[in-house]
Structures are given as structure tokens and as C-alpha cells.
């Protein structure tokens, strides 16, 4: 089992900064379902970036890879740009958000078998220290078997937590959380909450962004040639902090390549005929059948 995160704000910000060089409100041409989902569900909400403070979301643009790599090093980000071609430029976008609980929590321990984990004990008491707000609120969801805890904060965010039913990542992680958070109702039956402390740092695979392309104001084609992300998240008795850095490079190309998709993994096939409710054949075809039949005679 591994931990996974999805932080889209710096990805959106990086594309917005690229547009400032290529021309605002570019028409991005997608090459995959992940790119379609990103453009439709996330990039379409780029105006929400204004809700971040200037010091929380920062971006840099340059046609010099070394210049941007120096910024990444200063920010203690592990990845680096490859050297740019003369017709290539890069963007670095870094999100850093500090969250404070309403009051400092107590330390606790979670014991699972022979292992122990440092934890946070949150007491649900509304006091002057918590601005007369409950430390957390409890919800249930009609599509999820575990309670959802929404922790209030001094900084205005609400940090929600619930037990995961299985390991999920990338856009599937977004899909599951969105379903839970849009279908829940208030429940008030827990006075205390114990959650693990978190110290997370990982490179996030955003290679799905590569190939996304557009044209500049002179109608010259550009595509995303490099895409990298690193996310760090810490959570303790004082609060939490998320820091996520994204770097993309956009490169001028001779022409936008046609969209070619190669099925190079085992695949599903079914044959339909108009008027038939049931397909003629259903198939799962693995590499053992990938052969030239030479003729269709059977």
C-alpha cells in the first residue's frame, strides 16, 4: 500500500502562466481522457486561483532551464528541468498553504499489532480558545460506510477525513472524494477524534499532461514537453501544511501531430449488430492471440 495525493492548483497555475507567454485563453487540444478531465473539470475553474494569497501560490517563467532549476533547488524541490531547446520555455508553480487547528491538540498513539504510530487527539469542545466553534463536525454519507470528520481551523479551511475502503490514486482519488463530499449529512455522536500524524513527501506522476497542445497568437503550435510534480504534506498537533511544486515546459513543434492511440495492452472487444440487444461476441484478448491470421477462412 502507498499514499497518494492530487494537488491541481499549481498545475492550473502553470498553464495559466504559459498562456501569458503564448496568448491568453488558448484553446488546449487534448490527447487523452485524463487531459480531457483536467481541462473540463479543473482548468475551467482557473479563476478560483485568485482565492489564494500571493505568498501561497507563486509562479516563475523563463526560457533558461538553469534559472528555473535554481528556484527549485532553493525551494528544496527534488526534480530538475532538462536543458531547454531554443524554442522551449518553462514554468514553475509552487503552492504552499499553512493550516492551523482552532486550538493545539494533544499527542496520542495508535497501536496496530506490533506497530505504534504517533497520533493527534482532537477534543470536540467549543471554548473561547476555539472561537466557540466545535473542533470538528461529524457527517455520514449515503455512499460511504465510514463517518466523515470535518475539522475547523483558524485559517478558514475545513480539513475532512474518513477511512478509505481501498487504495486509490490520481483522478480516481478525486472521483471518490467528490462523491463522498457531495452526498453527506450532519451527525453528532463523537466527542473525540484520534488521527495519525502525517509526514508525506512524494514525486507525483503527471506525465499524462505531456502532449497537451495549443497554438500561440501567431497560430504556431506548442505542446507540453516536460511535466513534473512533487508534493509534501505534514500534519501534527498544531495544524497541517501542504506544499506542492509543478514544473512544465512547452515547446514549439513543426505541426500538431495527429492523435494516435495504440492499444498495446490486453483489451476488451465486443461485436454489435443493429436490432440485436445482445452483442454477437464478447472478448478479452491477451498477447497469446496477437497473431496474423493470414486469412479470415475458418
Coordinates of C-alpha atoms in Angstrom, one line a residue:
X1 CA 0.0 0.0 0.0
X2 CA 1.2 3.5 -0.8
X3 CA -0.1 7.0 -0.1
X4 CA -1.2 9.2 -3.0
X5 CA -2.1 12.9 -3.4
X6 CA -3.7 15.1 -6.1
X7 CA -3.0 18.8 -5.9
X8 CA -4.3 20.6 -9.0
X9 CA -3.9 24.3 -8.2
X10 CA -0.2 24.5 -9.2
X11 CA -0.9 22.6 -12.4
X12 CA -3.6 25.0 -13.3
X13 CA -1.4 28.0 -12.4
X14 CA 1.5 26.6 -14.5
X15 CA -0.8 26.5 -17.6
X16 CA -2.1 30.0 -16.9
X17 CA 1.5 31.3 -16.7
X18 CA 2.3 29.5 -20.0
X19 CA -0.7 31.2 -21.6
X20 CA 0.7 34.6 -20.6
X21 CA 3.6 33.9 -23.0
X22 CA 1.6 32.2 -25.7
X23 CA -1.6 34.3 -25.5
X24 CA -4.4 34.3 -23.0
X25 CA -7.4 31.9 -23.3
X26 CA -5.7 29.4 -25.6
X27 CA -7.7 26.5 -26.9
X28 CA -5.9 23.5 -25.5
X29 CA -6.1 20.3 -27.6
X30 CA -6.3 17.2 -25.5
X31 CA -4.7 13.8 -26.3
X32 CA -6.1 11.6 -23.6
X33 CA -9.1 11.1 -21.3
X34 CA -7.0 12.4 -18.3
X35 CA -6.3 15.6 -20.2
X36 CA -10.0 16.0 -21.1
X37 CA -10.9 15.6 -17.5
X38 CA -8.3 18.1 -16.3
X39 CA -9.3 20.8 -18.8
X40 CA -13.0 20.3 -18.3
X41 CA -13.2 19.8 -14.5
X42 CA -10.2 21.8 -13.2
X43 CA -8.7 24.2 -15.7
X44 CA -12.1 25.6 -16.4
X45 CA -12.1 26.9 -12.8
X46 CA -8.8 28.8 -13.1
X47 CA -10.5 32.0 -11.9
X48 CA -10.5 30.4 -8.4
X49 CA -6.8 30.8 -8.2
X50 CA -7.4 34.4 -7.0
X51 CA -8.6 32.9 -3.7
X52 CA -5.0 32.0 -2.9
X53 CA -2.8 34.7 -1.3
X54 CA 0.2 35.8 -3.4
X55 CA 2.6 34.2 -1.0
X56 CA 0.6 30.9 -1.1
X57 CA 0.8 30.4 -4.9
X58 CA 3.8 31.7 -6.8
X59 CA 5.0 31.2 -10.4
X60 CA 8.1 31.8 -12.5
X61 CA 8.5 31.7 -16.3
X62 CA 11.8 31.5 -18.1
X63 CA 13.4 30.2 -21.3
X64 CA 16.5 29.4 -19.2
X65 CA 16.3 25.9 -17.5
X66 CA 19.2 26.7 -15.1
X67 CA 17.4 29.8 -13.8
X68 CA 14.3 27.8 -13.0
X69 CA 16.3 24.9 -11.6
X70 CA 17.9 27.3 -9.2
X71 CA 14.5 28.3 -7.9
X72 CA 13.6 24.6 -7.5
X73 CA 16.8 24.0 -5.5
X74 CA 16.1 27.0 -3.3
X75 CA 12.6 25.7 -2.6
X76 CA 14.0 22.2 -1.8
X77 CA 12.3 20.5 -4.7
X78 CA 13.9 17.4 -5.9
X79 CA 13.3 17.4 -9.7
X80 CA 15.0 19.5 -12.3
X81 CA 14.3 20.6 -15.9
X82 CA 16.2 19.1 -18.8
X83 CA 18.1 21.7 -20.8
X84 CA 15.7 23.7 -23.0
X85 CA 15.8 23.9 -26.7
X86 CA 15.9 27.4 -28.3
X87 CA 12.1 27.1 -29.0
X88 CA 11.2 25.9 -25.5
X89 CA 10.3 27.7 -22.2
X90 CA 9.4 26.5 -18.7
X91 CA 7.1 27.4 -15.9
X92 CA 7.5 26.6 -12.2
X93 CA 4.4 27.0 -9.9
X94 CA 4.5 26.3 -6.2
X95 CA 1.6 26.1 -3.8
X96 CA 2.3 26.4 0.0
X97 CA -0.6 26.5 2.4
X98 CA -0.3 26.6 6.2
X99 CA -3.4 25.4 8.2
X100 CA -3.8 25.9 12.0
X101 CA -6.3 24.0 14.2
X102 CA -8.6 26.1 16.3
X103 CA -6.6 25.0 19.3
X104 CA -3.5 23.0 19.8
X105 CA -4.3 19.3 20.2
X106 CA -2.8 16.6 22.4
X107 CA -0.4 13.9 21.3
X108 CA -1.7 10.3 21.2
X109 CA -0.6 6.9 20.0
X110 CA -2.3 4.5 17.5
X111 CA -1.3 0.8 18.1
X112 CA -1.8 -1.7 15.3
X113 CA -0.4 -5.1 16.1
X114 CA 3.3 -4.7 17.0
X115 CA 3.5 -1.2 15.4
X116 CA 2.8 2.1 17.0
X117 CA 2.2 5.4 15.2
X118 CA 2.3 9.0 16.5
X119 CA -1.2 10.5 16.5
X120 CA -3.3 13.6 17.2
X121 CA -6.1 13.7 19.8
X122 CA -8.8 16.3 19.0
X123 CA -11.3 17.0 21.7
X124 CA -14.6 18.4 20.4
X125 CA -15.0 21.2 22.9
X126 CA -16.3 24.7 21.9
X127 CA -14.3 27.1 24.0
X128 CA -13.0 30.7 23.8
X129 CA -9.8 29.2 22.6
X130 CA -11.6 27.6 19.6
X131 CA -13.6 30.8 19.0
X132 CA -16.7 29.0 20.4
X133 CA -16.6 26.7 17.4
X134 CA -16.5 22.9 17.7
X135 CA -13.1 21.4 16.9
X136 CA -14.7 19.1 14.4
X137 CA -18.1 18.1 12.9
X138 CA -19.2 14.6 12.1
X139 CA -21.1 13.6 8.9
X140 CA -22.3 10.4 7.3
X141 CA -22.5 9.7 3.6
X142 CA -25.1 7.5 1.8
X143 CA -22.4 6.1 -0.4
X144 CA -19.6 5.5 2.2
X145 CA -19.6 3.2 5.2
X146 CA -17.4 5.3 7.5
X147 CA -18.1 8.6 9.3
X148 CA -16.6 11.8 7.7
X149 CA -14.9 14.2 10.2
X150 CA -14.6 17.9 9.1
X151 CA -12.1 19.7 11.2
X152 CA -12.5 23.5 11.6
X153 CA -9.4 25.8 11.5
X154 CA -8.2 29.2 12.4
X155 CA -7.3 29.9 8.8
X156 CA -10.7 29.2 7.4
X157 CA -10.1 25.8 5.7
X158 CA -12.1 22.7 6.6
X159 CA -9.9 19.5 6.7
X160 CA -12.1 16.4 6.1
X161 CA -11.0 12.9 6.9
X162 CA -12.6 9.4 6.6
X163 CA -11.4 5.8 6.4
X164 CA -10.5 4.7 2.9
X165 CA -12.1 1.5 1.6
X166 CA -9.2 0.7 -0.8
X167 CA -6.1 2.3 -2.3
X168 CA -6.8 4.9 -4.9
X169 CA -4.8 7.5 -6.8
X170 CA -4.9 10.2 -9.4
X171 CA -8.3 11.0 -11.0
X172 CA -9.9 8.0 -9.2
X173 CA -8.9 9.6 -5.9
X174 CA -10.7 12.9 -6.9
X175 CA -13.8 11.0 -8.2
X176 CA -14.2 9.0 -4.9
X177 CA -13.7 12.1 -2.6
X178 CA -16.0 14.2 -4.7
X179 CA -18.8 11.7 -4.5
X180 CA -18.4 11.4 -0.7
X181 CA -18.3 15.2 0.0
X182 CA -21.3 16.0 -2.2
X183 CA -23.5 13.4 -0.5
X184 CA -23.3 13.7 3.2
X185 CA -25.4 14.8 6.2
X186 CA -24.6 16.0 9.7
X187 CA -24.3 13.5 12.6
X188 CA -23.3 14.4 16.1
X189 CA -22.1 11.4 18.0
X190 CA -18.3 11.7 18.6
X191 CA -16.6 13.8 21.3
X192 CA -13.0 12.9 20.5
X193 CA -11.1 12.1 17.3
X194 CA -7.7 10.4 17.0
X195 CA -5.9 10.6 13.7
X196 CA -2.4 9.8 12.7
X197 CA 0.3 12.5 12.4
X198 CA 1.5 12.7 8.8
X199 CA 4.9 13.3 7.2
X200 CA 4.4 12.7 3.4
X201 CA 6.7 13.5 0.5
X202 CA 6.5 12.1 -2.9
X203 CA 7.0 12.7 -6.6
X204 CA 3.7 12.7 -8.4
X205 CA 3.3 11.3 -11.9
X206 CA 1.8 14.0 -14.1
X207 CA 3.2 12.6 -17.3
X208 CA -0.4 12.5 -18.5
X209 CA 0.0 16.2 -19.1
X210 CA 2.6 15.8 -21.8
X211 CA 1.3 16.2 -25.3
X212 CA -1.4 18.7 -24.4
X213 CA -1.0 21.3 -27.1
X214 CA -2.2 24.7 -28.3
X215 CA -1.2 27.5 -30.7
X216 CA 0.2 30.9 -29.9
X217 CA -1.1 34.2 -31.1
X218 CA 0.7 33.7 -34.4
X219 CA -1.0 30.4 -34.8
X220 CA 2.2 28.5 -34.3
X221 CA 1.8 25.1 -32.5
X222 CA 3.2 24.4 -29.0
X223 CA 2.9 21.3 -26.8
X224 CA 3.8 20.3 -23.2
X225 CA 7.2 18.5 -23.4
X226 CA 8.0 18.2 -19.7
X227 CA 5.7 17.8 -16.7
X228 CA 6.8 17.1 -13.1
X229 CA 5.3 17.5 -9.6
X230 CA 6.4 17.0 -6.1
X231 CA 4.1 17.2 -3.1
X232 CA 4.9 17.4 0.6
X233 CA 2.3 17.3 3.4
X234 CA 2.8 17.4 7.2
X235 CA 0.1 17.2 9.9
X236 CA 0.6 17.4 13.7
X237 CA -1.0 18.8 16.9
X238 CA -0.6 22.4 15.7
X239 CA -2.1 22.0 12.2
X240 CA -1.1 21.0 8.7
X241 CA 0.9 22.3 5.8
X242 CA 0.8 21.3 2.1
X243 CA 3.5 22.3 -0.4
X244 CA 3.3 21.2 -4.0
X245 CA 5.6 22.2 -6.8
X246 CA 4.8 21.8 -10.5
X247 CA 7.2 22.3 -13.4
X248 CA 6.1 22.2 -17.1
X249 CA 8.0 23.0 -20.3
X250 CA 6.2 24.0 -23.5
X251 CA 7.9 23.5 -26.8
X252 CA 7.2 24.8 -30.3
X253 CA 6.6 22.0 -32.7
X254 CA 6.6 21.9 -36.5
X255 CA 2.9 20.9 -36.5
X256 CA 0.5 19.4 -34.1
X257 CA 0.8 15.6 -34.5
X258 CA -2.4 13.6 -35.3
X259 CA -3.9 12.0 -32.3
X260 CA -2.8 8.3 -32.4
X261 CA -3.7 5.9 -29.7
X262 CA -2.1 2.4 -29.6
X263 CA -3.8 -0.4 -27.9
X264 CA -0.7 -2.2 -26.6
X265 CA -2.2 -4.0 -23.6
X266 CA -4.8 -6.8 -23.2
X267 CA -8.1 -5.4 -24.5
X268 CA -11.8 -5.9 -24.5
X269 CA -13.7 -6.3 -27.8
X270 CA -17.4 -6.8 -28.5
X271 CA -19.4 -7.0 -31.7
X272 CA -22.8 -5.4 -32.0
X273 CA -25.5 -5.5 -34.8
X274 CA -28.3 -3.1 -35.1
X275 CA -31.5 -4.7 -33.7
X276 CA -29.6 -7.2 -31.5
X277 CA -29.8 -6.4 -27.8
X278 CA -27.0 -8.8 -27.0
X279 CA -23.6 -8.5 -28.8
X280 CA -22.6 -11.3 -31.1
X281 CA -19.4 -11.8 -29.2
X282 CA -17.7 -10.5 -26.0
X283 CA -13.9 -11.0 -25.8
X284 CA -10.8 -10.3 -23.6
X285 CA -7.8 -10.6 -25.9
X286 CA -4.3 -11.0 -24.5
X287 CA -1.0 -11.3 -26.2
X288 CA -1.3 -15.0 -26.8
X289 CA -3.8 -14.2 -29.6
X290 CA -1.9 -11.3 -31.1
X291 CA -1.0 -13.1 -34.4
X292 CA -1.5 -12.5 -38.1
X293 CA -4.3 -14.9 -39.2
X294 CA -3.3 -14.5 -42.8
X295 CA -6.9 -15.1 -43.9
X296 CA -10.4 -15.0 -42.5
X297 CA -11.1 -18.6 -43.6
X298 CA -12.2 -20.7 -40.6

